[in-house]
CSV table of C-alpha atoms in Angstrom, one decimal:
chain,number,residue,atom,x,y,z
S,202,UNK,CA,23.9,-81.3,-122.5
S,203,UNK,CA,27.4,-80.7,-123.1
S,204,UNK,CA,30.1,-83.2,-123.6
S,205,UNK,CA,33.8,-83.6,-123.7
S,206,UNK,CA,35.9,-86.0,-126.0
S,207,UNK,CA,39.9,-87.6,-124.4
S,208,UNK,CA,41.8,-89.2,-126.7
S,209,UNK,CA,44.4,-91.2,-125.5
S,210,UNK,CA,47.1,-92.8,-128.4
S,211,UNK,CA,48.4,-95.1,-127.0
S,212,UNK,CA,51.5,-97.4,-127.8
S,213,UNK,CA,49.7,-101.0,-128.1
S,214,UNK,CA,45.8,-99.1,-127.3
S,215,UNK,CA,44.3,-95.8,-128.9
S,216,UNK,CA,41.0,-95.1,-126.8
S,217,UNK,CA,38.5,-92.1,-126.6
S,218,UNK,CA,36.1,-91.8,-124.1
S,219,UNK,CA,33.3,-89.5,-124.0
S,220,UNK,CA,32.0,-87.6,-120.6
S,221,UNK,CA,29.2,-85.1,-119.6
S,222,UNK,CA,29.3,-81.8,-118.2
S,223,UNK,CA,30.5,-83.4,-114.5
S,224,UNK,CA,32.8,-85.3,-116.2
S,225,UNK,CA,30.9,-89.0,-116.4
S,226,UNK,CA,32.1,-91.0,-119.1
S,227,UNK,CA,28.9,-91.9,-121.1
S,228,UNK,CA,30.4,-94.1,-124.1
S,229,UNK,CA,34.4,-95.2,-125.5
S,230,UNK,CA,35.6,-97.0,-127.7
S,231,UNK,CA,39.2,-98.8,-127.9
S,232,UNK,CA,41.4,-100.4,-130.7
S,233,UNK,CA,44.6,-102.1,-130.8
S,234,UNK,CA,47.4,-100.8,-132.4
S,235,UNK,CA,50.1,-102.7,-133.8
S,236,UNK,CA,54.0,-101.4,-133.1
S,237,UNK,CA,56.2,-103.2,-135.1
S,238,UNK,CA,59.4,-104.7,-133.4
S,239,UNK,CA,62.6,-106.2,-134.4
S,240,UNK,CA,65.6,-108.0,-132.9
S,241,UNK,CA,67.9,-105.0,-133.5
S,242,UNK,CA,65.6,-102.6,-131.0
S,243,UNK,CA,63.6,-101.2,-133.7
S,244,UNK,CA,60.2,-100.7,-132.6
S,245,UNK,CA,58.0,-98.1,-135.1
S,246,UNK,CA,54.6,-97.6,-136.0
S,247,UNK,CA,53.0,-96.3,-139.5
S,248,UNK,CA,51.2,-93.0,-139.1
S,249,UNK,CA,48.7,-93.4,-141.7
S,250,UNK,CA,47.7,-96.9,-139.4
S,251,UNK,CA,47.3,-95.0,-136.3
S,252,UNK,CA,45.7,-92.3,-137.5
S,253,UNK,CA,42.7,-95.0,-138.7
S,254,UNK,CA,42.4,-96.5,-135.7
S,255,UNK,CA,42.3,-93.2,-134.3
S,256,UNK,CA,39.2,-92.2,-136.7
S,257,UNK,CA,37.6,-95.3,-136.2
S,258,UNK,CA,37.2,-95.1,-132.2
S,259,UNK,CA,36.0,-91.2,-132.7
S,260,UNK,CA,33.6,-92.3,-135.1
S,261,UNK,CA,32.0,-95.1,-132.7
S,262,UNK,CA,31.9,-92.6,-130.2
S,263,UNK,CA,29.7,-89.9,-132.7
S,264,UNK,CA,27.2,-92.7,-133.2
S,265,UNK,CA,26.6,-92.3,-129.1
S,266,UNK,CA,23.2,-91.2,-128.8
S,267,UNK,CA,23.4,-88.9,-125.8
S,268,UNK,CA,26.4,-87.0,-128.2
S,269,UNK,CA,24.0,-87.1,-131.3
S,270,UNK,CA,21.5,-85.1,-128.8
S,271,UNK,CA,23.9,-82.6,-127.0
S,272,UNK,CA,26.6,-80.6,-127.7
S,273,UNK,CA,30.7,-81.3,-128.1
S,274,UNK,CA,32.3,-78.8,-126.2
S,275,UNK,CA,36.0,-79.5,-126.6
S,276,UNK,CA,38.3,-82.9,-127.2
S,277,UNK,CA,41.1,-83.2,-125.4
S,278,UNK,CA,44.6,-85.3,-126.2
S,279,UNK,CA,46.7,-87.9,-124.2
S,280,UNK,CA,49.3,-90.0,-126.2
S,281,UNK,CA,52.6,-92.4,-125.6
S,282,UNK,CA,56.1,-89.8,-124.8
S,283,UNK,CA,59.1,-89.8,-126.8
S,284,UNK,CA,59.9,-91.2,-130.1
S,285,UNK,CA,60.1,-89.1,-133.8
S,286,UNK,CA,57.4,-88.6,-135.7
S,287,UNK,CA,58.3,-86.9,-138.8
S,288,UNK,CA,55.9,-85.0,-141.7
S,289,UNK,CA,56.6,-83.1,-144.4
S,290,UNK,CA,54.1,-79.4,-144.0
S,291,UNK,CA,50.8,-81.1,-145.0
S,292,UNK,CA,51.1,-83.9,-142.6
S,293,UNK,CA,52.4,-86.3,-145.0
S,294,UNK,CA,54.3,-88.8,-143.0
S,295,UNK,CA,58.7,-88.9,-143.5
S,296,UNK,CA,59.4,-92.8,-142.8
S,297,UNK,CA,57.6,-94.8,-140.0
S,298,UNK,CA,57.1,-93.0,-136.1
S,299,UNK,CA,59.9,-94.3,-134.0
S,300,UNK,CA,58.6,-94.9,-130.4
S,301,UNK,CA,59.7,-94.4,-126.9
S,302,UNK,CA,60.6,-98.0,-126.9
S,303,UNK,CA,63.1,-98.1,-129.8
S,304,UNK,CA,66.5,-99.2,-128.6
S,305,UNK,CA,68.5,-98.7,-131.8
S,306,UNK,CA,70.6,-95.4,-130.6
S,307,UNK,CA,72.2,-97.4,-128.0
S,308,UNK,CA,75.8,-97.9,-129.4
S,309,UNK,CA,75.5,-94.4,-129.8
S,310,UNK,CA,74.6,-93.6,-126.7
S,311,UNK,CA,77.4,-95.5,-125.3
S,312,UNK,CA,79.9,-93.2,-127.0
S,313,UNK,CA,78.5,-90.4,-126.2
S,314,UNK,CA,78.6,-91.3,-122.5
S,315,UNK,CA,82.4,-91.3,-123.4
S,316,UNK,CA,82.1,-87.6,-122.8
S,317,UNK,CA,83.0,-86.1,-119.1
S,318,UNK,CA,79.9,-84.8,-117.7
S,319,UNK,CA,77.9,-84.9,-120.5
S,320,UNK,CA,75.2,-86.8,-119.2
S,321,UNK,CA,74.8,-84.8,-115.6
S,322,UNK,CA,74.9,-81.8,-117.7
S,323,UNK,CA,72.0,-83.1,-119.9
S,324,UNK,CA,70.0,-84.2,-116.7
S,325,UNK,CA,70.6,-80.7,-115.0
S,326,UNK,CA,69.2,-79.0,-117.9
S,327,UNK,CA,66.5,-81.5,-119.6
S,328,UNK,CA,65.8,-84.1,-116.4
S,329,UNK,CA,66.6,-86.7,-118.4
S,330,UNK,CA,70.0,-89.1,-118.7
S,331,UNK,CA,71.2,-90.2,-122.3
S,332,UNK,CA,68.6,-92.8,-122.9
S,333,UNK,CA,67.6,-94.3,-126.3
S,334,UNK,CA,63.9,-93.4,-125.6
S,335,UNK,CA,65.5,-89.9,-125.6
S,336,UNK,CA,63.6,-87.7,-128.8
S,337,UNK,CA,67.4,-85.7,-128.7
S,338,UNK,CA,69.2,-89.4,-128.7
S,339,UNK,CA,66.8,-91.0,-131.3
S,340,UNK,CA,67.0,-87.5,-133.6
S,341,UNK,CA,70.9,-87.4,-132.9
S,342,UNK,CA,70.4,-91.1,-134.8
S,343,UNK,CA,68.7,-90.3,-137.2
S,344,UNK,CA,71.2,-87.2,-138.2
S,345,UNK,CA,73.8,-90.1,-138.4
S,346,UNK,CA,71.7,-92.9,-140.3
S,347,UNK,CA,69.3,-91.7,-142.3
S,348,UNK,CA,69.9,-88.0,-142.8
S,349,UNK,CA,67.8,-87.9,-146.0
S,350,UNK,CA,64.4,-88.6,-143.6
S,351,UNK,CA,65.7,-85.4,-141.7
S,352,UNK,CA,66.4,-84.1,-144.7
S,353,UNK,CA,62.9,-84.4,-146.2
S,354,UNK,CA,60.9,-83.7,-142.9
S,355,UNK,CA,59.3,-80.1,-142.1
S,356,UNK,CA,58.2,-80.9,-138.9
S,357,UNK,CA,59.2,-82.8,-135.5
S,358,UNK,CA,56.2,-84.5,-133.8
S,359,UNK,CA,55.5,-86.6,-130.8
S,360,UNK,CA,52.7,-89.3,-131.5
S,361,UNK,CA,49.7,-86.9,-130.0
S,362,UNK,CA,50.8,-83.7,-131.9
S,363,UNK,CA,51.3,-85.6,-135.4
S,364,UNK,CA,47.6,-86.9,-135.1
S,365,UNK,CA,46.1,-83.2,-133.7
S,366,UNK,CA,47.7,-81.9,-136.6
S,367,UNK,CA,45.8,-84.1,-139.2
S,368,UNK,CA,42.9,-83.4,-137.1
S,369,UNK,CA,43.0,-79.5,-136.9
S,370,UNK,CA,45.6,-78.5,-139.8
S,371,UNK,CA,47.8,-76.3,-137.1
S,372,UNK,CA,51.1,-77.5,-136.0
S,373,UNK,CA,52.3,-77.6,-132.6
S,374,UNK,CA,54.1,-79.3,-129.3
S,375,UNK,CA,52.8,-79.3,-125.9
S,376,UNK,CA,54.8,-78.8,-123.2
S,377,UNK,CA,54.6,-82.1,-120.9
S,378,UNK,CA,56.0,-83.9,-124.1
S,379,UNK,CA,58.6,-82.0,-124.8
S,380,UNK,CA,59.6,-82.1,-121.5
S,381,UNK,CA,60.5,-85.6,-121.6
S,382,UNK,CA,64.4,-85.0,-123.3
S,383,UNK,CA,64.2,-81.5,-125.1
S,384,UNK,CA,63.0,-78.9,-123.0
S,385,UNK,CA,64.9,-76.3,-120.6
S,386,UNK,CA,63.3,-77.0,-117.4
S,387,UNK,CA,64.5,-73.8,-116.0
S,388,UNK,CA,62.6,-71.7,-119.1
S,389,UNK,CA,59.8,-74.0,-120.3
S,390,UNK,CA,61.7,-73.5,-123.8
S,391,UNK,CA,63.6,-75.7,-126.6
S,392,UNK,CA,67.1,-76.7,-124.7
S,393,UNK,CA,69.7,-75.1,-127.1
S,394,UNK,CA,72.1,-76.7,-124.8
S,395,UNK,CA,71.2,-80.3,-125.4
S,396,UNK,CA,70.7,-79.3,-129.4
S,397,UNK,CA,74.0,-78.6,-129.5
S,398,UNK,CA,75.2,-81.1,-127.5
S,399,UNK,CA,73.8,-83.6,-129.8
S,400,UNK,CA,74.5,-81.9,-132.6
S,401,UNK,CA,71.1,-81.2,-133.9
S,402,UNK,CA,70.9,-77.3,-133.5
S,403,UNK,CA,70.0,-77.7,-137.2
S,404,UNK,CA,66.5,-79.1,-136.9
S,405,UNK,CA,65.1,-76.3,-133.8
S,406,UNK,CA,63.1,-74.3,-136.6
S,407,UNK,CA,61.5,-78.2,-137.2
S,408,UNK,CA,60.1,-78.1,-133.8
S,409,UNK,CA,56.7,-76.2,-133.5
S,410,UNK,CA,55.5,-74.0,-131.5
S,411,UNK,CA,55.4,-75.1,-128.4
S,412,UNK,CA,52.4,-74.7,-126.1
S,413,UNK,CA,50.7,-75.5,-122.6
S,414,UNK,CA,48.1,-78.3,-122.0
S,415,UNK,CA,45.2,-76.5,-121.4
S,416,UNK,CA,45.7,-74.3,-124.6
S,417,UNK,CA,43.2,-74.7,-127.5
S,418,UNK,CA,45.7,-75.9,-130.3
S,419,UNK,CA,43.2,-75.1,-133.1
S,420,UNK,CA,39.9,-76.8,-134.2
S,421,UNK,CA,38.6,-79.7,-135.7
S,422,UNK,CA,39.0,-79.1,-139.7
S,423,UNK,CA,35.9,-79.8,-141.7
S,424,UNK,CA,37.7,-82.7,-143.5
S,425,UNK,CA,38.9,-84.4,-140.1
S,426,UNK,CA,35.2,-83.9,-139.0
S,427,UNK,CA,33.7,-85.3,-141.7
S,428,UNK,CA,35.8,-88.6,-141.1
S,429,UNK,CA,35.4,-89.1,-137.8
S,430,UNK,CA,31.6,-88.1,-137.5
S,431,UNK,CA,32.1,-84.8,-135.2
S,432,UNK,CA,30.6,-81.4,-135.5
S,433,UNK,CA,33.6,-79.2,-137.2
S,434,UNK,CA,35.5,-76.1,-135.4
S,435,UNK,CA,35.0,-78.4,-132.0
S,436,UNK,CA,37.8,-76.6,-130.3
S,437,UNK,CA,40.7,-79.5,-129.5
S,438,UNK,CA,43.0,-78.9,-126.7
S,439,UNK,CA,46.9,-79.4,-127.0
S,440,UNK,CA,46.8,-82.4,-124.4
S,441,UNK,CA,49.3,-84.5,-122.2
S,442,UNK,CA,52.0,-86.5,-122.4
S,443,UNK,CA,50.5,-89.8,-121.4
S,444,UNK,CA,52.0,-90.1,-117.3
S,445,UNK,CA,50.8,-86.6,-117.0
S,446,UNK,CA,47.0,-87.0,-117.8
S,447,UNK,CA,47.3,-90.1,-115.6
S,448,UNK,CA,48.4,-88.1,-112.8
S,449,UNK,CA,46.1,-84.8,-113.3
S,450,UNK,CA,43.4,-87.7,-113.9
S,451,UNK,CA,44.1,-89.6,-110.7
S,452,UNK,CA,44.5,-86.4,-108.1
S,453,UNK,CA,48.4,-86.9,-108.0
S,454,UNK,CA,48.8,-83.1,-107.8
S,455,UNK,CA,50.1,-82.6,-104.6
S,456,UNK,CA,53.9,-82.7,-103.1
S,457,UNK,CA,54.9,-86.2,-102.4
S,458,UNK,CA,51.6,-87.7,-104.5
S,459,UNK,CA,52.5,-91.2,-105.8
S,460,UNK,CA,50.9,-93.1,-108.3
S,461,UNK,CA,51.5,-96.2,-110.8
S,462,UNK,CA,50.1,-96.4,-114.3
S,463,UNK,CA,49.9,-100.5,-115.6
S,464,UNK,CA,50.0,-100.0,-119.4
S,465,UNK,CA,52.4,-100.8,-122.0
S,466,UNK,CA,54.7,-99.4,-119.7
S,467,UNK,CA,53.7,-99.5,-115.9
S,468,UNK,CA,55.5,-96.4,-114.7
S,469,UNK,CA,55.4,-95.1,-111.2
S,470,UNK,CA,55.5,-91.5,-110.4
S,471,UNK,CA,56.6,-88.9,-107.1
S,472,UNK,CA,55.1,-85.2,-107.6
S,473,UNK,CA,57.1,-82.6,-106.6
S,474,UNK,CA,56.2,-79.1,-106.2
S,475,UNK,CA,59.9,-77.6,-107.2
S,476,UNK,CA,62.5,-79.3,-108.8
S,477,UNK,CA,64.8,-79.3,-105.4
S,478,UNK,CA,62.9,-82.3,-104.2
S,479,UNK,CA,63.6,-84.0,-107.9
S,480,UNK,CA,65.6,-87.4,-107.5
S,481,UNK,CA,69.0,-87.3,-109.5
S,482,UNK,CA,68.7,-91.2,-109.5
S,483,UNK,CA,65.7,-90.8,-111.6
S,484,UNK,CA,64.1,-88.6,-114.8
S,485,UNK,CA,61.7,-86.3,-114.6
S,486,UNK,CA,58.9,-84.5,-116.8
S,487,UNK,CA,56.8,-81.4,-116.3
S,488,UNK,CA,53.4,-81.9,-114.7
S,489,UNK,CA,50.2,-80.1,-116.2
S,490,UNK,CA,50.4,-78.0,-112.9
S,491,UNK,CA,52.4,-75.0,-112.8
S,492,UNK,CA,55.7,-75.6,-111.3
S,493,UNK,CA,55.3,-79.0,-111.2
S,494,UNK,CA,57.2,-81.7,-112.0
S,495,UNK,CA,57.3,-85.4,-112.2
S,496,UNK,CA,59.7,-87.9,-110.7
S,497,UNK,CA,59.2,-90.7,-113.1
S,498,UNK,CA,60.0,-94.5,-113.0
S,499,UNK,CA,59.0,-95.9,-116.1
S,500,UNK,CA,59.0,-99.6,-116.4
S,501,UNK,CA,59.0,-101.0,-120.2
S,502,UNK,CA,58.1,-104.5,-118.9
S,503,UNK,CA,54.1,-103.8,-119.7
S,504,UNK,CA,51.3,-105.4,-121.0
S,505,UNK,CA,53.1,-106.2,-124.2
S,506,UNK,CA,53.9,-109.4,-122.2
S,507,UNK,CA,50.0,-110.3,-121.9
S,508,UNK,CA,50.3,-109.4,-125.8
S,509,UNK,CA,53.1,-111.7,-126.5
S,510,UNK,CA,51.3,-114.4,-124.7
S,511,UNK,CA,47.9,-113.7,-126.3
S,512,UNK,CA,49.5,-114.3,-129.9
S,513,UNK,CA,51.9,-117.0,-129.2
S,514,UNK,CA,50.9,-119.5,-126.2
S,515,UNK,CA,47.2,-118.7,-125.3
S,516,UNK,CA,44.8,-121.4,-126.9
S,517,UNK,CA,42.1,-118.3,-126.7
S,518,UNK,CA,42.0,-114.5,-127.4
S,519,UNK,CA,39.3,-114.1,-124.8
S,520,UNK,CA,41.5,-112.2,-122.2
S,521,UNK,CA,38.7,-113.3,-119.9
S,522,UNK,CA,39.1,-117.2,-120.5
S,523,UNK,CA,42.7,-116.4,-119.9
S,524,UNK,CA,42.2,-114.8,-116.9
S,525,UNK,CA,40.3,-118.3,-115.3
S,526,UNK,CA,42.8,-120.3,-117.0
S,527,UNK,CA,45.6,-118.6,-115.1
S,528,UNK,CA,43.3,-119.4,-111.8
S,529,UNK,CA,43.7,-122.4,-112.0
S,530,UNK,CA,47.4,-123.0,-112.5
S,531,UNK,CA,48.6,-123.2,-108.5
S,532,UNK,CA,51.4,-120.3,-106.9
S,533,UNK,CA,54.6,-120.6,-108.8
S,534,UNK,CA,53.4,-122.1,-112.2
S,535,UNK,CA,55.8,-125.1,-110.8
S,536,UNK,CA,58.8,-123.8,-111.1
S,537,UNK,CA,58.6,-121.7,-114.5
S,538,UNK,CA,59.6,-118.2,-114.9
S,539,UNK,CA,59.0,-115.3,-117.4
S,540,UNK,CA,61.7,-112.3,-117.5
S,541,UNK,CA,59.4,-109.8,-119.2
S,542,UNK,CA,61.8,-108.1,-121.1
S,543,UNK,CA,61.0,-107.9,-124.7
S,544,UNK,CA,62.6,-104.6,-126.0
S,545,UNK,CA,65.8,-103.8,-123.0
S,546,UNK,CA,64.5,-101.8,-119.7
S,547,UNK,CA,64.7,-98.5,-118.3
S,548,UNK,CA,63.5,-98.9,-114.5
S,549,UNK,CA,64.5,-99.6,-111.7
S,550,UNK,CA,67.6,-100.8,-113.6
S,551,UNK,CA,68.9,-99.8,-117.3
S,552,UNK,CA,69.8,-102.6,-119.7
S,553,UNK,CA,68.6,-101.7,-123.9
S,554,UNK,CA,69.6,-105.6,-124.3
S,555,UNK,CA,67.6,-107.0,-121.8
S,556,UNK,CA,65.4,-109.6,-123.5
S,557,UNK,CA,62.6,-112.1,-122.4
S,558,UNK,CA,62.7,-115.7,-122.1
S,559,UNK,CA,61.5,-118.7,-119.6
S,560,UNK,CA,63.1,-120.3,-116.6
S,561,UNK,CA,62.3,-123.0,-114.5
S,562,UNK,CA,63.8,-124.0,-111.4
């Protein structure tokens, strides 16, 4: 029988699933991650660390008998949006990935805003506002902070693309990613308008070439094979951004299709078939469908609080035990209150310095 590999790499999560020929899933295997945050907004991750956890999962799944005794036809790619994930041209990482999360270009954002316009103009042409989850706002950063990482870096990457790369040895962006902050909606193609803007025109010949999900973005290399357990030249598939998959996974294909994702950002998201029924109150991606795009309302207050409460209140790790635990406490929690905002928030209202912290009443 033939099978098919997902990969999703997740912010908090990295999983891989495994299905058959009408698409069952026969055998994953998940890991944790661990982002690292800091007061300031900083919130990065170390390639090197992902990409084990990322090895590890796809080599639990290659012990799965049923794969052992068929055929892998393809693996496919869904990871986290946003952020800067720098290498040099052998996949050698340039400083730690900054995530979707990271709050540290706010200040700048804030001047920027100072400009007339600038910020419609940016939404007209990208479908997304100055945000500091921006790749264009977070590079614009770095272009003013730490030049020397730009400097030293021979390609751009989002998360998914950095860790295909070290699995097939080709470079390259997918569309739905790219959508998020850099793309021209309009064309499909890098947005020399918000380059410029920025003032990051310099870095477009760091961005590679770009390319739709369904393409096949190269094949596994015998090296990344023979880590992760996998028959080599298994063709890999560019992939998703994250929300996308989720939506092409869950049927929201149609005009007007609305669905919620609850991970480490619980984002809801409207369909639109043409972009005149795309909210200007919101931001929006392109869907995996052709002339498709997303209306997206992405939460950050995710499961990073059930993290948070795992590490430093919960007597147990067993999310299960939790789980009764919680039972049994009556509606209310008498009086005490959690405002889940560990890293600012995006939706439904903007505030980078939101934090968390308990209330009672």
């Amino acid at each position: 029988m033939e099978y098919f590999l997902g990969i999703d790499i997740g912010t908090s999560r990295v999983k891989a699933v495994l299905f058959d020929s009408n698409f069952h899933a026969v055998a994953s295997a998940a890991e944790n991650t661990s982002p690292t945050l800091s007061p300031q907004g900083y919130a990065e991750q170390g390639h090197g660390a992902a990409l084990a956890v990322v090895v590890r999962t796809l080599r639990e799944v290659a012990d799965c008998p049923a794969l052992q005794q068929g055929k892998l036809k393809a693996i496919g790619l869904a990871g986290q949006g946003e952020g800067v994930w720098l290498s040099d041209k052998n996949g050698n990482p340039v400083g730690p990935g900054i995530l979707w999360s990271d709050t540290r270009s706010r200040a700048l954002m804030d001047e920027l805003l100072q400009s007339p316009d600038l910020d419609k103009a940016l939404f007209d042409e990208t479908g997304s506002q100055l945000q500091p989850c921006n790749t264009s706002l977070q590079l614009c950063w770095l272009k003013r902070n730490q030049p020397e990482r730009l400097a030293a870096a021979d390609y751009i990457f989002f998360a998914k693309d950095w860790i295909r790369f070290r699995l097939t040895q080709v470079a390259a962006l997918e569309l739905t990613d790219t959508s998020a902050s850099l793309l021209n909606q309009s064309t499909g193609e890098i947005s020399d308008f918000a380059l410029q803007a920025l003032g990051i025109d310099f870095l477009k010949n760091r961005f590679p070439p770009l390319l739709r999900p369904d393409a096949q973005a190269g094949s596994l290399s015998e090296a990344a094979a023979l880590l992760c357990g996998l028959p080599p030249e298994t063709p890999v598939a560019a992939g998703a951004l994250d929300v996308c998959s989720a939506a092409l996974g869950c049927g929201a294909i149609h005009d007007g299709d609305i669905y919620t994702i609850l991970g480490t950002t619980c984002c809801t998201g409207v369909v639109c078939h043409g972009r005149e029924t795309v909210s200007s109150g919101t931001r929006f991606v392109t869907h995996t469908e052709r002339g498709s795009f997303i209306n997206l309302f992405p939460m950050q207050a995710g499961t990073p609080n059930i993290d948070w409460l795992q590490q430093h209140i919960s007597l147990t790790p067993d999310l299960v035990a939790l789980e009764q635990e919680i039972a049994a406490i009556p509606p209310g929690s008498g009086g005490v209150f959690w405002q889940p905002y560990l890293n600012g928030e995006r939706a439904p209202f903007y505030s980078p310095t939101a934090r968390a912290g308990f209330f009672w009443r």
